Short mmCIF file of C-alpha atoms in Angstrom, two decimals:
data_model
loop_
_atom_site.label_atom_id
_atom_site.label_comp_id
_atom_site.label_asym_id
_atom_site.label_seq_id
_atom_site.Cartn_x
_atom_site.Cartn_y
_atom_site.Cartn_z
CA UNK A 1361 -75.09 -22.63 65.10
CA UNK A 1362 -72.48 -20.59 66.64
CA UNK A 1363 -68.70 -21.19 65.11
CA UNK A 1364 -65.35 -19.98 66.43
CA UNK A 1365 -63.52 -17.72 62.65
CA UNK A 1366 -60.13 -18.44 61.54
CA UNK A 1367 -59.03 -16.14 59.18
CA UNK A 1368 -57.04 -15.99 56.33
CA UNK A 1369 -53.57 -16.76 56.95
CA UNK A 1370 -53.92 -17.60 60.25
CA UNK A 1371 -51.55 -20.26 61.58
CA UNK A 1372 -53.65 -22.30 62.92
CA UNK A 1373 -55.89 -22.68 60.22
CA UNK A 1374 -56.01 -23.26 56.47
CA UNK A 1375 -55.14 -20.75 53.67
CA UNK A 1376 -58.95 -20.79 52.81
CA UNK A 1377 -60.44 -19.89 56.38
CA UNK A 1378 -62.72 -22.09 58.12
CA UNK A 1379 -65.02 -22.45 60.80
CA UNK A 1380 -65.34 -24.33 64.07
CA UNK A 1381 -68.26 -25.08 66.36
CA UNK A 1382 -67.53 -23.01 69.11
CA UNK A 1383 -68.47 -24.40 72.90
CA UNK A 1384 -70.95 -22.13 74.89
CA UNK A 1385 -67.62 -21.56 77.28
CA UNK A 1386 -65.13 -18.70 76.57
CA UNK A 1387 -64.57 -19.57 73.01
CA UNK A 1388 -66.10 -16.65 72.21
CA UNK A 1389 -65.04 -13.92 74.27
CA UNK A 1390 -62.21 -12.56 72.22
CA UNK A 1391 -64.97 -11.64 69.42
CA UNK A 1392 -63.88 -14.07 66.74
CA UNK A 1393 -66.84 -15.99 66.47
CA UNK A 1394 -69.99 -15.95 64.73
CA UNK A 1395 -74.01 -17.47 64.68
CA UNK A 1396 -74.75 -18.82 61.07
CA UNK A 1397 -78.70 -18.56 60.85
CA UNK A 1398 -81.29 -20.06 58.37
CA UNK A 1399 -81.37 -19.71 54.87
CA UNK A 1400 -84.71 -18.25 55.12
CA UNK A 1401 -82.97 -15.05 57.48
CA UNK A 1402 -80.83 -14.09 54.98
CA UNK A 1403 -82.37 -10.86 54.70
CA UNK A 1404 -80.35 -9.89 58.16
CA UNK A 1405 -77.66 -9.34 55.57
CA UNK A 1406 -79.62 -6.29 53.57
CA UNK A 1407 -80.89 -4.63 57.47
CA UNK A 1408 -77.43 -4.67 58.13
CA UNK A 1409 -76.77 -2.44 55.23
CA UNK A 1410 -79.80 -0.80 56.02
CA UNK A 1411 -78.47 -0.08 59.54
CA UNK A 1412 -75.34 1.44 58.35
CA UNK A 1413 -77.05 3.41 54.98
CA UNK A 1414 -79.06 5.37 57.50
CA UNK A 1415 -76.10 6.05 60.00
CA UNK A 1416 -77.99 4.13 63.37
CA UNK A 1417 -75.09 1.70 63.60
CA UNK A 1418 -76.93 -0.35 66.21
CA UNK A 1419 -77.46 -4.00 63.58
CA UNK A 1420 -74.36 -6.67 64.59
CA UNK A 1421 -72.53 -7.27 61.45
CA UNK A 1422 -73.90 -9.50 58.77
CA UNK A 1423 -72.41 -11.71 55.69
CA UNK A 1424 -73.96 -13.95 53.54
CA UNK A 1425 -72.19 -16.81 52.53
CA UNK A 1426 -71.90 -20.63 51.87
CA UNK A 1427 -70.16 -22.94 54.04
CA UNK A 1428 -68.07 -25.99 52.89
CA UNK A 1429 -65.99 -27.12 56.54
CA UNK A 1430 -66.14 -30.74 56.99
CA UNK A 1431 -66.38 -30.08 60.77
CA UNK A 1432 -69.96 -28.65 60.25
CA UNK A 1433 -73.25 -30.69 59.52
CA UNK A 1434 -74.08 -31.49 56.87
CA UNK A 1435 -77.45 -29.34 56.43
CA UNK A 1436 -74.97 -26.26 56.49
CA UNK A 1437 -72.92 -27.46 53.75
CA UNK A 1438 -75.57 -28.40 51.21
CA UNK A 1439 -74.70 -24.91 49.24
CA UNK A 1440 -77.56 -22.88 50.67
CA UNK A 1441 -76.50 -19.42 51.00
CA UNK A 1442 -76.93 -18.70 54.82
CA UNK A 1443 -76.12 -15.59 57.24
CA UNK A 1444 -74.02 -15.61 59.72
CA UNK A 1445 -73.71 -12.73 62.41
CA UNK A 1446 -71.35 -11.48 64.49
CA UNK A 1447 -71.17 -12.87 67.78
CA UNK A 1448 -70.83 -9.99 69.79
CA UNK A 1449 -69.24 -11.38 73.48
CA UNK A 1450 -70.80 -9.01 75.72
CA UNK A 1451 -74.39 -9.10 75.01
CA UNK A 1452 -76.34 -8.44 78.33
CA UNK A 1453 -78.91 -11.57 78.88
CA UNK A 1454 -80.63 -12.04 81.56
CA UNK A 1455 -80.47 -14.97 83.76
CA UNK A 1456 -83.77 -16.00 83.47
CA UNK A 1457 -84.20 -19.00 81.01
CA UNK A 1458 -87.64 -18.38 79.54
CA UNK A 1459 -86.15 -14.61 79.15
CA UNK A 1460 -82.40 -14.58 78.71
CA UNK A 1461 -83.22 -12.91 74.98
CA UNK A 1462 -83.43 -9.30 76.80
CA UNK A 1463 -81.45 -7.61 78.86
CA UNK A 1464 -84.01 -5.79 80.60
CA UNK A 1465 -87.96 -6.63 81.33
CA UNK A 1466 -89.82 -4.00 79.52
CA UNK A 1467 -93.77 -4.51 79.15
CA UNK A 1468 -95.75 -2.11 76.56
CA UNK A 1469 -97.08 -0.20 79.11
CA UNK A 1470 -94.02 0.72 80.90
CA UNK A 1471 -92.43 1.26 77.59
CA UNK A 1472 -94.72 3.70 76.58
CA UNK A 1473 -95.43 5.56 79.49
CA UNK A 1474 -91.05 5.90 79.29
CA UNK A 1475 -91.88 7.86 75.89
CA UNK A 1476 -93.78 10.22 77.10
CA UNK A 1477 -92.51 13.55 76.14
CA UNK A 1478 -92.16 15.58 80.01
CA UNK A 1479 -90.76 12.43 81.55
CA UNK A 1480 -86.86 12.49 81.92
CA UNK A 1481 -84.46 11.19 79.49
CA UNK A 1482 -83.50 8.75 82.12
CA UNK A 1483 -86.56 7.20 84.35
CA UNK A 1484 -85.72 6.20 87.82
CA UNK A 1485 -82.55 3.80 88.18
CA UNK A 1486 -85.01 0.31 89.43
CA UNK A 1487 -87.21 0.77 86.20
CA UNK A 1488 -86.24 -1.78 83.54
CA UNK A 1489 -84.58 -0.57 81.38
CA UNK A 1490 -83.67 2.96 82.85
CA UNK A 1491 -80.03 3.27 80.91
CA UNK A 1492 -81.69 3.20 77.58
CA UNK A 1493 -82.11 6.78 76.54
CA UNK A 1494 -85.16 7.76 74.61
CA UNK A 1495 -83.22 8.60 71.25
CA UNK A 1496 -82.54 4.97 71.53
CA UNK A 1497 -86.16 3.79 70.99
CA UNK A 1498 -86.27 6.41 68.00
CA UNK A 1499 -84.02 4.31 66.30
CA UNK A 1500 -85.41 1.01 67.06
CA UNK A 1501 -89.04 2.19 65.96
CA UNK A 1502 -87.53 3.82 62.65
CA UNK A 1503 -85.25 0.63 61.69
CA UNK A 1504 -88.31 -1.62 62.39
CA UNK A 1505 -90.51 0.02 60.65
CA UNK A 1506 -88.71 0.26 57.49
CA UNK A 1507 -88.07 -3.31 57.30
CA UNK A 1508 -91.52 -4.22 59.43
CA UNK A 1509 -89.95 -6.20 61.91
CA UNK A 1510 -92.65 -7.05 64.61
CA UNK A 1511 -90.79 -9.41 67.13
CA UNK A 1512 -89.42 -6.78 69.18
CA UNK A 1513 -92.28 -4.23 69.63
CA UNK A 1514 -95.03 -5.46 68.50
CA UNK A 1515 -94.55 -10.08 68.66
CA UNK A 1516 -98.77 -10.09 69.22
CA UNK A 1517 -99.30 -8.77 66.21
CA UNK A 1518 -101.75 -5.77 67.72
CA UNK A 1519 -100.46 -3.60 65.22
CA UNK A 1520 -102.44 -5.30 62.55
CA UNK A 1521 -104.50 -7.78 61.16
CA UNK A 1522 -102.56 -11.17 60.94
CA UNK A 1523 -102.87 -14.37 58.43
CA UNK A 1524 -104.19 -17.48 60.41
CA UNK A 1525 -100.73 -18.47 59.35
CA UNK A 1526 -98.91 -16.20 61.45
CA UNK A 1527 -96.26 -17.57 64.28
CA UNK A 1528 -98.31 -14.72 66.77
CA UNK A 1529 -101.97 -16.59 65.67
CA UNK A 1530 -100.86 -19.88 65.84
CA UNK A 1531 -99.24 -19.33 69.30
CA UNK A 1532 -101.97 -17.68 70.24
CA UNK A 1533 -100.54 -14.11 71.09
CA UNK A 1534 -102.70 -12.28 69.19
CA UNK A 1535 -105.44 -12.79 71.63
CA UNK A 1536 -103.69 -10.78 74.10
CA UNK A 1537 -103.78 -8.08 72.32
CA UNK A 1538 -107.33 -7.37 74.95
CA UNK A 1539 -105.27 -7.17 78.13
CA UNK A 1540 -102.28 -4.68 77.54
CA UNK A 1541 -100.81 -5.33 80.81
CA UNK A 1542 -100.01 -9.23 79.42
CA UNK A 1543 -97.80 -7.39 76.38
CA UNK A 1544 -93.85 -7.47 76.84
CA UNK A 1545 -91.18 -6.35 74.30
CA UNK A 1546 -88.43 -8.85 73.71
CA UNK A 1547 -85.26 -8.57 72.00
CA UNK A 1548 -84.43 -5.82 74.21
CA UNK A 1549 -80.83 -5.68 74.35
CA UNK A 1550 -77.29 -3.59 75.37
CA UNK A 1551 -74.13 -4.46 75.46
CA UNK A 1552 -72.50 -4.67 79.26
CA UNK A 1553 -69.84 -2.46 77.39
CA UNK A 1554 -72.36 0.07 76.14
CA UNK A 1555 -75.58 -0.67 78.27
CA UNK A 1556 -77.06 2.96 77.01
CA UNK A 1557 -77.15 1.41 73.00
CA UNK A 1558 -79.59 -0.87 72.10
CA UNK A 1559 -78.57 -3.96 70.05
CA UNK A 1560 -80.65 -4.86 67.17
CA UNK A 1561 -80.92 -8.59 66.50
CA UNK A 1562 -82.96 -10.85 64.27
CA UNK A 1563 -83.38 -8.11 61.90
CA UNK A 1564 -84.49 -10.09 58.53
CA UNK A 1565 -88.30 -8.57 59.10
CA UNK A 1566 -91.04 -8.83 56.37
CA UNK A 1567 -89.86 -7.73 52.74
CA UNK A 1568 -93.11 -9.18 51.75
CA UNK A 1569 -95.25 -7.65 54.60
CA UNK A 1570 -98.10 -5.78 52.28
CA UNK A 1571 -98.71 -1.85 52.35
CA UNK A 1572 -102.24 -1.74 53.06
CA UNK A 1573 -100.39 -3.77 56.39
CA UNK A 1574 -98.27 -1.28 57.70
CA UNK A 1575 -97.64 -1.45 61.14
CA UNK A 1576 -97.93 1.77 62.22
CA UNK A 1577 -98.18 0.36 66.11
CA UNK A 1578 -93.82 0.22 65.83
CA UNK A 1579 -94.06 4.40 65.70
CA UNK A 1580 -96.57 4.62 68.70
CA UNK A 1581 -95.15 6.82 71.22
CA UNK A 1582 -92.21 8.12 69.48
CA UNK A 1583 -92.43 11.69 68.78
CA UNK A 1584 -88.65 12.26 67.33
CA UNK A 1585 -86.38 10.64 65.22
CA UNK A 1586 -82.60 11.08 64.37
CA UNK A 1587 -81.88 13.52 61.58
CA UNK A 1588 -79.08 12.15 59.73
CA UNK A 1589 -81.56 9.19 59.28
CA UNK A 1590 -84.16 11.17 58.52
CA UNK A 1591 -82.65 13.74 56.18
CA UNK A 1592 -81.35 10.21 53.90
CA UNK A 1593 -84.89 9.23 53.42
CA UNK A 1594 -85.37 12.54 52.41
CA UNK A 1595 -82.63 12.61 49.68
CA UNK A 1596 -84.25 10.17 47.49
CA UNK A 1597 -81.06 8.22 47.32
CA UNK A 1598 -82.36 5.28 49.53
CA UNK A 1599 -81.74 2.73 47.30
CA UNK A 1600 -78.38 4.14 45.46
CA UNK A 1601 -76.89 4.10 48.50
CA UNK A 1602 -78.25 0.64 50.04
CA UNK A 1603 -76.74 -0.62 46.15
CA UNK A 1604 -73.43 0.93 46.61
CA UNK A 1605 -73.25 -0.84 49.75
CA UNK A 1606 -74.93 -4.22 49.55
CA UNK A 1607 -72.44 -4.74 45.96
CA UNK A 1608 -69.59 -5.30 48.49
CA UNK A 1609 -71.25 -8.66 49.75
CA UNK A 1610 -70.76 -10.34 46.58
CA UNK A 1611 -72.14 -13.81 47.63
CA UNK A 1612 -75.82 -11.98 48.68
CA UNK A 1613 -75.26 -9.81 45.59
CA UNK A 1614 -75.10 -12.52 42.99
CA UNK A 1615 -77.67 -14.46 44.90
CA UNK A 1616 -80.58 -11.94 44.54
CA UNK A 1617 -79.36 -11.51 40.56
CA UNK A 1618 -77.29 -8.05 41.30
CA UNK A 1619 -78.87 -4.60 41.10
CA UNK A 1620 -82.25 -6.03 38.84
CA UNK A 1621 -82.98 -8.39 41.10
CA UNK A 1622 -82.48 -6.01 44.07
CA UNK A 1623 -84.63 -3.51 42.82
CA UNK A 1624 -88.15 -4.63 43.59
CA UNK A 1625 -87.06 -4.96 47.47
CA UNK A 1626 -85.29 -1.89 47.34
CA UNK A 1627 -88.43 -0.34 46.21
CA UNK A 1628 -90.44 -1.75 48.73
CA UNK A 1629 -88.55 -0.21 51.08
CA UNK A 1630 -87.89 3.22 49.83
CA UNK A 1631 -92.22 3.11 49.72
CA UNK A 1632 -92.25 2.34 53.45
CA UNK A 1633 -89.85 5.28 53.82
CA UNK A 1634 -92.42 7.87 51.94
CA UNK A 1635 -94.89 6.52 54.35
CA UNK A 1636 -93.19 7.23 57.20
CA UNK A 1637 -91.96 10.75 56.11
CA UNK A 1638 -95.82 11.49 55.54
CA UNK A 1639 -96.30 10.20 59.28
CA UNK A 1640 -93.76 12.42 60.41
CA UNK A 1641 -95.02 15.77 58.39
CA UNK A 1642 -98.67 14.95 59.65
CA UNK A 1643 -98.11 14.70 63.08
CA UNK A 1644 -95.49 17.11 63.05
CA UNK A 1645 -92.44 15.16 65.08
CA UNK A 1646 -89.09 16.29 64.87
CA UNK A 1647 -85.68 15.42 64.49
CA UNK A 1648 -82.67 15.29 66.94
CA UNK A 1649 -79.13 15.64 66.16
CA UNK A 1650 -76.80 12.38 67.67
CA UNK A 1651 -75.05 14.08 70.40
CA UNK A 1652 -70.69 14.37 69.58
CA UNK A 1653 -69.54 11.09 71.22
#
């Protein structure tokens, strides 16, 4: 559900804060609104920290908290801890219906022939997709693979072997998988007021996802990745720092029983980030420094 925010103090709310349901029209282009989500993605709350840890700065803010408005249903205000995102106004979606989560058509073939290290940082201007740079898709492959998020790349599950119980089995995307030229990336997104930035949404991934699962199909093609990521995996202060800065959301804090509780998905994580360091050393990619903005 997406809400219109009235903060603290405001006049025209309550000393408290609240929330309102926000109409689809122009309630939210002034940037004060937000989507609460499902209990079950409140791990969008720890990739935001993960976003910001690692310096990409790409994730839309993310809180976790519990909602008591009377103006909201009634399955919001049962106490569940739930995320809710920033509703940024100027997401670029595209008009089609069955598509409007990208702003750009983008199969896997096109995508990866883009990577491909002698073509130009910028393909010709009528290929989907041609303001996206390629340290862009660095990023993307990096943050998903840390946190295994498959929708974006990889949403047929080609990557690796799924459960029957999997959303891409059930739908029946994993057959695909055969036929390339059927594969599309989705959740492809910019900002009309930085269309060279990707946008990463829906970020909860798979905490659970196991290691002998990896899906190393989220790296394919990418033969760089930013340093200042990079050199943080390195440091072997991963989880210190993701600590330091997931105490400040107290509400997803206390939830997940504090720094105890956090470690075993902290963990998880920092093993994913071993893994992909080895990937890098074996293969022998480098790193690029973010150009001065």
């Amino acid at each position: 559900m997406r809400v219109r925010l009235r903060a603290v103090g405001d006049a025209k709310g309550d000393a408290k804060g609240d929330v309102l349901p926000a109409s689809p029209e122009g309630d939210c282009q002034d940037g004060c609104c937000g989507l609460i989500k499902r209990p079950g993605d409140l791990y969008e709350v720890l990739a935001f920290h993960l976003d910001r840890v690692l310096g990409l700065n790409r994730s839309l803010p993310a809180v976790a908290r519990r909602f008591t408005s009377h103006l909201l249903p009634y399955s919001y205000t049962d106490g569940a801890l739930r995320p809710i995102i920033w509703w940024a106004p100027d997401l670029q979606h595209l008009e089609d219906a069955n598509n409007d989560q990208n702003s750009c058509v983008l199969g896997w073939l096109q995508y990866q022939e883009m990577l491909q290290p002698r073509r130009p940082m910028l393909v010709a201007r009528d290929t989907p997709c041609s303001s996206i740079p390629h340290s862009e898709w660095s990023r993307l492959a990096l943050f998903d693979f840390l946190l295994q998020v498959h929708d974006r790349l990889d949403r047929y599950c080609c990557g690796f072997q799924p459960d029957p119980s999997e959303p891409c089995v059930e739908e029946m995307l994993h057959e695909k998988c055969r036929n390339p030229a059927e594969l599309v990336l989705v959740h492809i997104l910019v900002r009309r007021s930085a269309p060279s930035r990707l946008v990463f949404i829906d970020n909860a991934g798979r905490p659970q996802h196991p290691e002998e699962k990896l899906n190393f199909r989220l790296l394919q093609g990418i033969d760089s990745f930013p340093a200042a990521a990079v050199a943080t995996l390195r440091s072997g202060r991963l989880q210190s720092l993701l600590l330091q800065s997931l105490r400040l959301d107290r509400q997803f804090w206390e939830s997940q029983g504090g720094a105890e509780g956090l470690r075993p998905l902290l963990q998880t994580i920092d093993r994913r980030a071993q893994i992909l360091l080895r990937h890098i050393q074996e293969h022998n990619l480098t790193v690029f420094e973010d150009s001065p903005r």
